[in-house]
C-alpha positions as semicolon CSV with decimal commas, in nm:
position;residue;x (nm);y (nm);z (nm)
1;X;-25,121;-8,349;-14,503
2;X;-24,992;-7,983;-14,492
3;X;-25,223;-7,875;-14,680
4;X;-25,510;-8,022;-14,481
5;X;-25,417;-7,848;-14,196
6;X;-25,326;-7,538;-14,344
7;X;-25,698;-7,492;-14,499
8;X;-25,799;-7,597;-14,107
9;X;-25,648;-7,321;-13,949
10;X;-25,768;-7,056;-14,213
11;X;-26,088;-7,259;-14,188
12;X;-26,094;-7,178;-13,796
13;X;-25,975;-6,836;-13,871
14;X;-26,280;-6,759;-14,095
15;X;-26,493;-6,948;-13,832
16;X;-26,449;-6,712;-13,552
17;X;-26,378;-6,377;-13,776
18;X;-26,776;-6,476;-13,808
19;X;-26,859;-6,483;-13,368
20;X;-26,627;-6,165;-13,386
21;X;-26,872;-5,987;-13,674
22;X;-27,157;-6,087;-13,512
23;X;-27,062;-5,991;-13,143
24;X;-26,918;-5,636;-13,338
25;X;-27,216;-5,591;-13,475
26;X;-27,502;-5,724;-13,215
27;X;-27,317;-5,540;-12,927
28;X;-27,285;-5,201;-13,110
29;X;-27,663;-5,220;-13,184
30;X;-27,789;-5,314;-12,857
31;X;-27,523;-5,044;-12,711
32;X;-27,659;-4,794;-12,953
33;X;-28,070;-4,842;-12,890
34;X;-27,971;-4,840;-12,480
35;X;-27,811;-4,513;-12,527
36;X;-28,034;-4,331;-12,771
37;X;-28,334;-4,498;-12,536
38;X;-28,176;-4,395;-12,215
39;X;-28,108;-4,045;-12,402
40;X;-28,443;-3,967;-12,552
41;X;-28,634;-4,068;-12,289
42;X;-28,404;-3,819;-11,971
43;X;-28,471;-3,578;-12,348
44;X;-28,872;-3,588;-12,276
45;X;-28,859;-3,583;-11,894
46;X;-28,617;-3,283;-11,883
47;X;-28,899;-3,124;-12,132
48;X;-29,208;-3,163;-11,968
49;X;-29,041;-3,008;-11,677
50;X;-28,863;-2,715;-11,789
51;X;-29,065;-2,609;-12,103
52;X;-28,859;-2,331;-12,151
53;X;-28,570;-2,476;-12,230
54;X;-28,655;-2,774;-12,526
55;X;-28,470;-2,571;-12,805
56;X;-28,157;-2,564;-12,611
57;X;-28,185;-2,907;-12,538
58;X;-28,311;-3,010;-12,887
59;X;-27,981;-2,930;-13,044
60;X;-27,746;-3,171;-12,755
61;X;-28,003;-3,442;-12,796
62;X;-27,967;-3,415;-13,168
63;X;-27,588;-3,402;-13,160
64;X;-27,574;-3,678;-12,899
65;X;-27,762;-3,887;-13,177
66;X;-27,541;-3,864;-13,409
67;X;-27,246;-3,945;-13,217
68;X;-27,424;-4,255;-13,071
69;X;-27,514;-4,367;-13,421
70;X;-27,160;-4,331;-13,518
71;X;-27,006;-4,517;-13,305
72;X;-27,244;-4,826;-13,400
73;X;-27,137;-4,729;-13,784
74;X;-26,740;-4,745;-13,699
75;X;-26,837;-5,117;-13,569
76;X;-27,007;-5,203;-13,866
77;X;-26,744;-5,046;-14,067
78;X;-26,467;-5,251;-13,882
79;X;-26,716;-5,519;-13,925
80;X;-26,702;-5,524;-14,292
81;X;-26,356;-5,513;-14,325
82;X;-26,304;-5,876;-14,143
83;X;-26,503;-5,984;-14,358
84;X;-26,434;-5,892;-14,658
85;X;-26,040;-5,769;-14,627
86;X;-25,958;-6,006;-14,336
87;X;-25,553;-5,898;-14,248
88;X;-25,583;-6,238;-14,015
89;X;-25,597;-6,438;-14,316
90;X;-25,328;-6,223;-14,519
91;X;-25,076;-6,301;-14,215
92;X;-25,162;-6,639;-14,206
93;X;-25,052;-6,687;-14,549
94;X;-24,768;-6,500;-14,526
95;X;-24,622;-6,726;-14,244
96;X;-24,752;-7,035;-14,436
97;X;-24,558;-6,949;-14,743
């Protein structure tokens, strides 16, 4: 019977390590196409009114990319790590033995 239940509880463990990789993921990405939306778009209205001034603005909008797209990439990363290299499961077993 100790068995059973241990293999329930990393069972459950593996079970929401899942929601939490999906919600990691999902979130980041929706956060991410917001942001780069919201971004690009201020990007193209500041430009059509102030000509001028698109190669100074090229450059933030580019950097501000990149650091938007990162952040989304550190999720995934995180992401990948539950599930592949789940610590949750490594404690579990620890305490179990």
């Amino acid at each position: 019977m100790e068995a059973i239940q241990k293999m329930m509880v990393l069972a459950s463990v593996q079970g929401y390590t899942a929601i939490a990789i999906g919600l990691i993921v999902g979130l980041g990405a929706i956060g991410a196409c917001i942001g780069v939306g919201i971004m690009c778009s201020k990007f193209l209205e500041s430009a059509a009114r102030q000509p001028e001034l698109i190669p100074q603005l090229q450059g933030k909008v580019f950097l501000l990319l990149g650091l938007i797209d990162a952040s989304f990439i550190i999720g995934v990363g995180i992401a990948l790590l539950l599930a592949f290299a789940n610590p949750l499961l490594g404690v579990l077993n620890a305490v179990a033995k």
